[in-house]
Amino acid sequence: RNTLLQSPTSNIEAVIIEVCHMLQLNVTSSTISQYLKRHPETPSLSSVSDTLGQFNIESLGFHLENKMNLKNTKVPVIVQIRELNGDGRLFAIVLHWGKDYIRWWNPINRKIEIISQGDFLHIFTGYGLALHVEEAKDEKNYKTEHQKEILKIGFRFLILFLFPAACMSNSILSQNPHSNWKICFVLNLLYFLGT
């Protein structure tokens, strides 16, 4: 599995990344994030559909009056659920409809779990997105984008490492009787401001 290096910040981003991950597609999270930021209807099922379309995943939005009809939909299917503690809406992924349970990707814990049909139907809004995944494909410029992500993350870690290292070496130098404490203070201040 090609894990996408950056952890997603929003539910909508996480759902798209999880679908691509389940299909073992090579996709970078930065590409998904950029596309969603440019989409005029983010966050919505329309933006999810359009973003997945970039990877040749066709989708069809639906609204079910009778929520039990979801079991007749081909999985995986993206569904909208109500948050238990509020009025918010989240997107989840239904992976399997069992006799009295559902295997799904829980958007709160961000992992695959089992939930009872009753509990699921209580939070399911009836809205969803049926997916046609047979012709899914990798990101067009995956290698280039993947390298950019690695460099960006590497640069962050480098900064996090260099700042404490510079401060420690500067502190050691300031212990030298021949060094000027004012210069060491200014250097530490410049390291901090530069970081």
PDB file of C-alpha atoms in Angstrom:
ATOM      1  CA  ARG A   1       0.000   0.000   0.000  1.00  0.00           C
ATOM      2  CA  ASN A   2       1.247   3.431  -0.854  1.00  0.00           C
ATOM      3  CA  THR A   3       0.354   5.399   2.214  1.00  0.00           C
ATOM      4  CA  LEU A   4      -0.200   9.061   1.564  1.00  0.00           C
ATOM      5  CA  LEU A   5       2.400  10.860   3.598  1.00  0.00           C
ATOM      6  CA  GLN A   6       0.335  13.680   5.048  1.00  0.00           C
ATOM      7  CA  SER A   7      -2.464  12.935   7.439  1.00  0.00           C
ATOM      8  CA  PRO A   8      -5.701  14.367   6.142  1.00  0.00           C
ATOM      9  CA  THR A   9      -7.111  17.360   7.937  1.00  0.00           C
ATOM     10  CA  SER A  10     -10.758  17.143   6.930  1.00  0.00           C
ATOM     11  CA  ASN A  11     -13.326  14.368   6.802  1.00  0.00           C
ATOM     12  CA  ILE A  12     -13.911  14.832   3.085  1.00  0.00           C
ATOM     13  CA  GLU A  13     -10.204  14.544   2.339  1.00  0.00           C
ATOM     14  CA  ALA A  14      -9.905  11.475   4.568  1.00  0.00           C
ATOM     15  CA  VAL A  15     -12.794   9.701   2.801  1.00  0.00           C
ATOM     16  CA  ILE A  16     -11.273  10.239  -0.642  1.00  0.00           C
ATOM     17  CA  ILE A  17      -7.856   9.104   0.551  1.00  0.00           C
ATOM     18  CA  GLU A  18      -9.380   6.012   2.172  1.00  0.00           C
ATOM     19  CA  VAL A  19     -11.239   5.054  -1.025  1.00  0.00           C
ATOM     20  CA  CYS A  20      -8.008   5.419  -3.035  1.00  0.00           C
ATOM     21  CA  HIS A  21      -6.161   3.459  -0.344  1.00  0.00           C
ATOM     22  CA  MET A  22      -8.728   0.625  -0.462  1.00  0.00           C
ATOM     23  CA  LEU A  23      -8.323   0.464  -4.234  1.00  0.00           C
ATOM     24  CA  GLN A  24      -4.524   0.484  -3.840  1.00  0.00           C
ATOM     25  CA  LEU A  25      -4.151   3.553  -6.027  1.00  0.00           C
ATOM     26  CA  ASN A  26      -0.980   5.623  -6.049  1.00  0.00           C
ATOM     27  CA  VAL A  27      -2.320   9.046  -5.108  1.00  0.00           C
ATOM     28  CA  THR A  28      -0.787  11.853  -3.047  1.00  0.00           C
ATOM     29  CA  SER A  29      -2.791  13.620  -0.382  1.00  0.00           C
ATOM     30  CA  SER A  30      -1.481  16.985  -1.586  1.00  0.00           C
ATOM     31  CA  THR A  31      -3.125  16.454  -4.997  1.00  0.00           C
ATOM     32  CA  ILE A  32      -6.441  15.593  -3.346  1.00  0.00           C
ATOM     33  CA  SER A  33      -6.156  18.559  -1.001  1.00  0.00           C
ATOM     34  CA  GLN A  34      -5.369  20.981  -3.838  1.00  0.00           C
ATOM     35  CA  TYR A  35      -8.276  19.746  -5.941  1.00  0.00           C
ATOM     36  CA  LEU A  36     -10.711  20.069  -3.031  1.00  0.00           C
ATOM     37  CA  LYS A  37      -9.506  23.590  -2.223  1.00  0.00           C
ATOM     38  CA  ARG A  38     -10.217  24.664  -5.812  1.00  0.00           C
ATOM     39  CA  HIS A  39     -13.620  22.988  -5.990  1.00  0.00           C
ATOM     40  CA  PRO A  40     -16.460  25.528  -5.629  1.00  0.00           C
ATOM     41  CA  GLU A  41     -18.745  23.163  -3.676  1.00  0.00           C
ATOM     42  CA  THR A  42     -16.363  21.750  -1.063  1.00  0.00           C
ATOM     43  CA  PRO A  43     -17.400  20.038   1.220  1.00  0.00           C
ATOM     44  CA  SER A  44     -20.163  18.187  -0.613  1.00  0.00           C
ATOM     45  CA  LEU A  45     -20.853  14.881  -2.315  1.00  0.00           C
ATOM     46  CA  SER A  46     -20.368  16.736  -5.590  1.00  0.00           C
ATOM     47  CA  SER A  47     -16.783  17.644  -4.661  1.00  0.00           C
ATOM     48  CA  VAL A  48     -16.123  14.037  -3.579  1.00  0.00           C
ATOM     49  CA  SER A  49     -17.523  12.778  -6.895  1.00  0.00           C
ATOM     50  CA  ASP A  50     -15.482  15.234  -8.979  1.00  0.00           C
ATOM     51  CA  THR A  51     -12.276  14.494  -7.066  1.00  0.00           C
ATOM     52  CA  LEU A  52     -12.713  10.728  -7.422  1.00  0.00           C
ATOM     53  CA  GLY A  53     -13.393  11.321 -11.118  1.00  0.00           C
ATOM     54  CA  GLN A  54      -9.797  12.532 -11.437  1.00  0.00           C
ATOM     55  CA  PHE A  55      -8.780   8.910 -10.764  1.00  0.00           C
ATOM     56  CA  ASN A  56     -11.354   7.455 -13.172  1.00  0.00           C
ATOM     57  CA  ILE A  57     -13.715   6.433 -10.359  1.00  0.00           C
ATOM     58  CA  GLU A  58     -17.237   7.041 -11.588  1.00  0.00           C
ATOM     59  CA  SER A  59     -19.931   7.843  -9.050  1.00  0.00           C
ATOM     60  CA  LEU A  60     -23.651   8.436  -8.820  1.00  0.00           C
ATOM     61  CA  GLY A  61     -25.287  10.437  -6.053  1.00  0.00           C
ATOM     62  CA  PHE A  62     -28.515   9.195  -4.481  1.00  0.00           C
ATOM     63  CA  HIS A  63     -31.075   9.883  -1.763  1.00  0.00           C
ATOM     64  CA  LEU A  64     -32.955   6.964  -0.236  1.00  0.00           C
ATOM     65  CA  GLU A  65     -36.335   7.467   1.404  1.00  0.00           C
ATOM     66  CA  ASN A  66     -36.174   3.885   2.653  1.00  0.00           C
ATOM     67  CA  LYS A  67     -32.675   3.646   4.148  1.00  0.00           C
ATOM     68  CA  MET A  68     -32.767  -0.183   4.108  1.00  0.00           C
ATOM     69  CA  ASN A  69     -32.464  -0.008   0.305  1.00  0.00           C
ATOM     70  CA  LEU A  70     -28.790   0.802   0.819  1.00  0.00           C
ATOM     71  CA  LYS A  71     -28.143  -2.943   1.167  1.00  0.00           C
ATOM     72  CA  ASN A  72     -28.988  -3.299  -2.549  1.00  0.00           C
ATOM     73  CA  THR A  73     -26.235  -0.862  -3.521  1.00  0.00           C
ATOM     74  CA  LYS A  74     -22.910  -2.235  -4.723  1.00  0.00           C
ATOM     75  CA  VAL A  75     -20.110  -1.599  -2.201  1.00  0.00           C
ATOM     76  CA  PRO A  76     -18.000   0.361  -1.522  1.00  0.00           C
ATOM     77  CA  VAL A  77     -20.447   3.209  -1.164  1.00  0.00           C
ATOM     78  CA  ILE A  78     -19.845   6.616   0.398  1.00  0.00           C
ATOM     79  CA  VAL A  79     -22.644   7.675   2.749  1.00  0.00           C
ATOM     80  CA  GLN A  80     -23.479  10.789   4.706  1.00  0.00           C
ATOM     81  CA  ILE A  81     -24.072  10.367   8.440  1.00  0.00           C
ATOM     82  CA  ARG A  82     -25.093  12.638  11.282  1.00  0.00           C
ATOM     83  CA  GLU A  83     -22.613  13.276  14.061  1.00  0.00           C
ATOM     84  CA  LEU A  84     -23.848  11.779  17.315  1.00  0.00           C
ATOM     85  CA  ASN A  85     -22.981  14.816  19.439  1.00  0.00           C
ATOM     86  CA  GLY A  86     -24.128  17.585  17.130  1.00  0.00           C
ATOM     87  CA  ASP A  87     -25.774  18.773  13.977  1.00  0.00           C
ATOM     88  CA  GLY A  88     -22.759  18.190  11.748  1.00  0.00           C
ATOM     89  CA  ARG A  89     -22.566  15.788   8.838  1.00  0.00           C
ATOM     90  CA  LEU A  90     -19.709  13.420   8.016  1.00  0.00           C
ATOM     91  CA  PHE A  91     -18.933  11.082   5.146  1.00  0.00           C
ATOM     92  CA  ALA A  92     -18.313   7.383   5.801  1.00  0.00           C
ATOM     93  CA  ILE A  93     -17.738   4.319   3.612  1.00  0.00           C
ATOM     94  CA  VAL A  94     -19.926   1.201   3.746  1.00  0.00           C
ATOM     95  CA  LEU A  95     -17.910  -1.872   2.816  1.00  0.00           C
ATOM     96  CA  HIS A  96     -20.258  -4.781   3.579  1.00  0.00           C
ATOM     97  CA  TRP A  97     -23.904  -5.158   4.541  1.00  0.00           C
ATOM     98  CA  GLY A  98     -24.285  -8.243   6.754  1.00  0.00           C
ATOM     99  CA  LYS A  99     -27.367  -9.901   8.207  1.00  0.00           C
ATOM    100  CA  ASP A 100     -27.586  -7.614  11.245  1.00  0.00           C
ATOM    101  CA  TYR A 101     -24.353  -5.626  11.011  1.00  0.00           C
ATOM    102  CA  ILE A 102     -22.476  -3.329   8.669  1.00  0.00           C
ATOM    103  CA  ARG A 103     -18.733  -3.232   8.098  1.00  0.00           C
ATOM    104  CA  TRP A 104     -17.790   0.371   7.483  1.00  0.00           C
ATOM    105  CA  TRP A 105     -15.016   2.936   7.609  1.00  0.00           C
ATOM    106  CA  ASN A 106     -15.830   5.006  10.678  1.00  0.00           C
ATOM    107  CA  PRO A 107     -15.126   8.704   9.935  1.00  0.00           C
ATOM    108  CA  ILE A 108     -14.585   9.555  13.609  1.00  0.00           C
ATOM    109  CA  ASN A 109     -12.037   6.846  14.437  1.00  0.00           C
ATOM    110  CA  ARG A 110     -10.852   6.716  10.810  1.00  0.00           C
ATOM    111  CA  LYS A 111     -10.676   2.947  10.727  1.00  0.00           C
ATOM    112  CA  ILE A 112     -12.737  -0.021   9.546  1.00  0.00           C
ATOM    113  CA  GLU A 113     -15.216  -1.225  12.165  1.00  0.00           C
ATOM    114  CA  ILE A 114     -18.424  -3.190  12.626  1.00  0.00           C
ATOM    115  CA  ILE A 115     -21.651  -1.365  13.547  1.00  0.00           C
ATOM    116  CA  SER A 116     -25.141  -2.749  14.107  1.00  0.00           C
ATOM    117  CA  GLN A 117     -27.691  -2.053  11.385  1.00  0.00           C
ATOM    118  CA  GLY A 118     -29.909  -0.223  13.856  1.00  0.00           C
ATOM    119  CA  ASP A 119     -27.151   2.110  15.014  1.00  0.00           C
ATOM    120  CA  PHE A 120     -26.076   2.758  11.437  1.00  0.00           C
ATOM    121  CA  LEU A 121     -29.592   3.458  10.144  1.00  0.00           C
ATOM    122  CA  HIS A 122     -30.102   5.868  13.063  1.00  0.00           C
ATOM    123  CA  ILE A 123     -27.225   8.103  11.889  1.00  0.00           C
ATOM    124  CA  PHE A 124     -27.466   7.526   8.102  1.00  0.00           C
ATOM    125  CA  THR A 125     -29.073  10.559   6.401  1.00  0.00           C
ATOM    126  CA  GLY A 126     -30.145   8.647   3.274  1.00  0.00           C
ATOM    127  CA  TYR A 127     -27.678  10.500   1.048  1.00  0.00           C
ATOM    128  CA  GLY A 128     -24.780   8.731  -0.581  1.00  0.00           C
ATOM    129  CA  LEU A 129     -22.522   8.171  -3.536  1.00  0.00           C
ATOM    130  CA  ALA A 130     -22.454   4.829  -5.366  1.00  0.00           C
ATOM    131  CA  LEU A 131     -18.996   4.097  -6.803  1.00  0.00           C
ATOM    132  CA  HIS A 132     -17.945   2.324  -9.988  1.00  0.00           C
ATOM    133  CA  VAL A 133     -14.311   1.417  -9.245  1.00  0.00           C
ATOM    134  CA  GLU A 134     -13.455  -1.130 -11.951  1.00  0.00           C
ATOM    135  CA  GLU A 135     -11.523   1.351 -14.108  1.00  0.00           C
ATOM    136  CA  ALA A 136      -9.821   3.311 -11.321  1.00  0.00           C
ATOM    137  CA  LYS A 137      -6.319   4.542 -12.115  1.00  0.00           C
ATOM    138  CA  ASP A 138      -3.339   6.121 -10.368  1.00  0.00           C
ATOM    139  CA  GLU A 139      -2.621   9.832 -10.233  1.00  0.00           C
ATOM    140  CA  LYS A 140      -1.183  11.065 -13.550  1.00  0.00           C
ATOM    141  CA  ASN A 141       2.062  12.583 -12.224  1.00  0.00           C
ATOM    142  CA  TYR A 142       2.274  10.422  -9.111  1.00  0.00           C
ATOM    143  CA  LYS A 143       6.061   9.983  -9.021  1.00  0.00           C
ATOM    144  CA  THR A 144       6.739  13.701  -9.321  1.00  0.00           C
ATOM    145  CA  GLU A 145       4.070  14.657  -6.769  1.00  0.00           C
ATOM    146  CA  HIS A 146       5.210  11.909  -4.402  1.00  0.00           C
ATOM    147  CA  GLN A 147       8.796  13.197  -4.535  1.00  0.00           C
ATOM    148  CA  LYS A 148       7.571  16.735  -3.835  1.00  0.00           C
ATOM    149  CA  GLU A 149       5.672  15.475  -0.779  1.00  0.00           C
ATOM    150  CA  ILE A 150       8.721  13.599   0.498  1.00  0.00           C
ATOM    151  CA  LEU A 151      10.901  16.698   0.068  1.00  0.00           C
ATOM    152  CA  LYS A 152       8.341  18.898   1.825  1.00  0.00           C
ATOM    153  CA  ILE A 153       8.058  16.513   4.773  1.00  0.00           C
ATOM    154  CA  GLY A 154      11.832  16.014   4.857  1.00  0.00           C
ATOM    155  CA  PHE A 155      12.313  19.786   4.987  1.00  0.00           C
ATOM    156  CA  ARG A 156       9.924  20.046   7.952  1.00  0.00           C
ATOM    157  CA  PHE A 157      11.794  17.351   9.857  1.00  0.00           C
ATOM    158  CA  LEU A 158      15.106  18.989   8.972  1.00  0.00           C
ATOM    159  CA  ILE A 159      13.947  22.304  10.429  1.00  0.00           C
ATOM    160  CA  LEU A 160      12.653  20.573  13.561  1.00  0.00           C
ATOM    161  CA  PHE A 161      16.034  18.885  13.976  1.00  0.00           C
ATOM    162  CA  LEU A 162      18.272  21.828  13.037  1.00  0.00           C
ATOM    163  CA  PHE A 163      16.757  24.374  15.424  1.00  0.00           C
ATOM    164  CA  PRO A 164      17.429  22.399  18.635  1.00  0.00           C
ATOM    165  CA  ALA A 165      20.826  21.303  17.290  1.00  0.00           C
ATOM    166  CA  ALA A 166      21.797  24.922  16.556  1.00  0.00           C
ATOM    167  CA  CYS A 167      20.625  26.078  19.978  1.00  0.00           C
ATOM    168  CA  MET A 168      22.534  23.281  21.727  1.00  0.00           C
ATOM    169  CA  SER A 169      25.741  23.941  19.814  1.00  0.00           C
ATOM    170  CA  ASN A 170      25.375  27.652  20.460  1.00  0.00           C
ATOM    171  CA  SER A 171      24.860  27.003  24.171  1.00  0.00           C
ATOM    172  CA  ILE A 172      27.987  24.865  24.254  1.00  0.00           C
ATOM    173  CA  LEU A 173      29.945  27.587  22.477  1.00  0.00           C
ATOM    174  CA  SER A 174      28.668  30.203  24.934  1.00  0.00           C
ATOM    175  CA  GLN A 175      30.287  28.223  27.774  1.00  0.00           C
ATOM    176  CA  ASN A 176      33.679  28.946  26.243  1.00  0.00           C
ATOM    177  CA  PRO A 177      35.354  31.739  28.246  1.00  0.00           C
ATOM    178  CA  HIS A 178      36.580  33.362  25.019  1.00  0.00           C
ATOM    179  CA  SER A 179      33.071  33.760  23.516  1.00  0.00           C
ATOM    180  CA  ASN A 180      30.797  36.735  23.962  1.00  0.00           C
ATOM    181  CA  TRP A 181      27.392  35.939  25.549  1.00  0.00           C
ATOM    182  CA  LYS A 182      25.736  38.788  23.652  1.00  0.00           C
ATOM    183  CA  ILE A 183      26.721  37.315  20.302  1.00  0.00           C
ATOM    184  CA  CYS A 184      25.480  33.871  21.394  1.00  0.00           C
ATOM    185  CA  PHE A 185      22.167  35.397  22.483  1.00  0.00           C
ATOM    186  CA  VAL A 186      21.740  37.180  19.143  1.00  0.00           C
ATOM    187  CA  LEU A 187      22.589  33.970  17.251  1.00  0.00           C
ATOM    188  CA  ASN A 188      19.978  32.009  19.242  1.00  0.00           C
ATOM    189  CA  LEU A 189      17.430  34.735  18.575  1.00  0.00           C
ATOM    190  CA  LEU A 190      18.211  34.649  14.843  1.00  0.00           C
ATOM    191  CA  TYR A 191      17.912  30.816  14.792  1.00  0.00           C
ATOM    192  CA  PHE A 192      14.529  31.067  16.473  1.00  0.00           C
ATOM    193  CA  LEU A 193      13.242  33.797  14.150  1.00  0.00           C
ATOM    194  CA  GLY A 194      14.561  31.993  11.076  1.00  0.00           C
ATOM    195  CA  THR A 195      12.839  28.764  12.043  1.00  0.00           C
TER     196      THR A 195
END
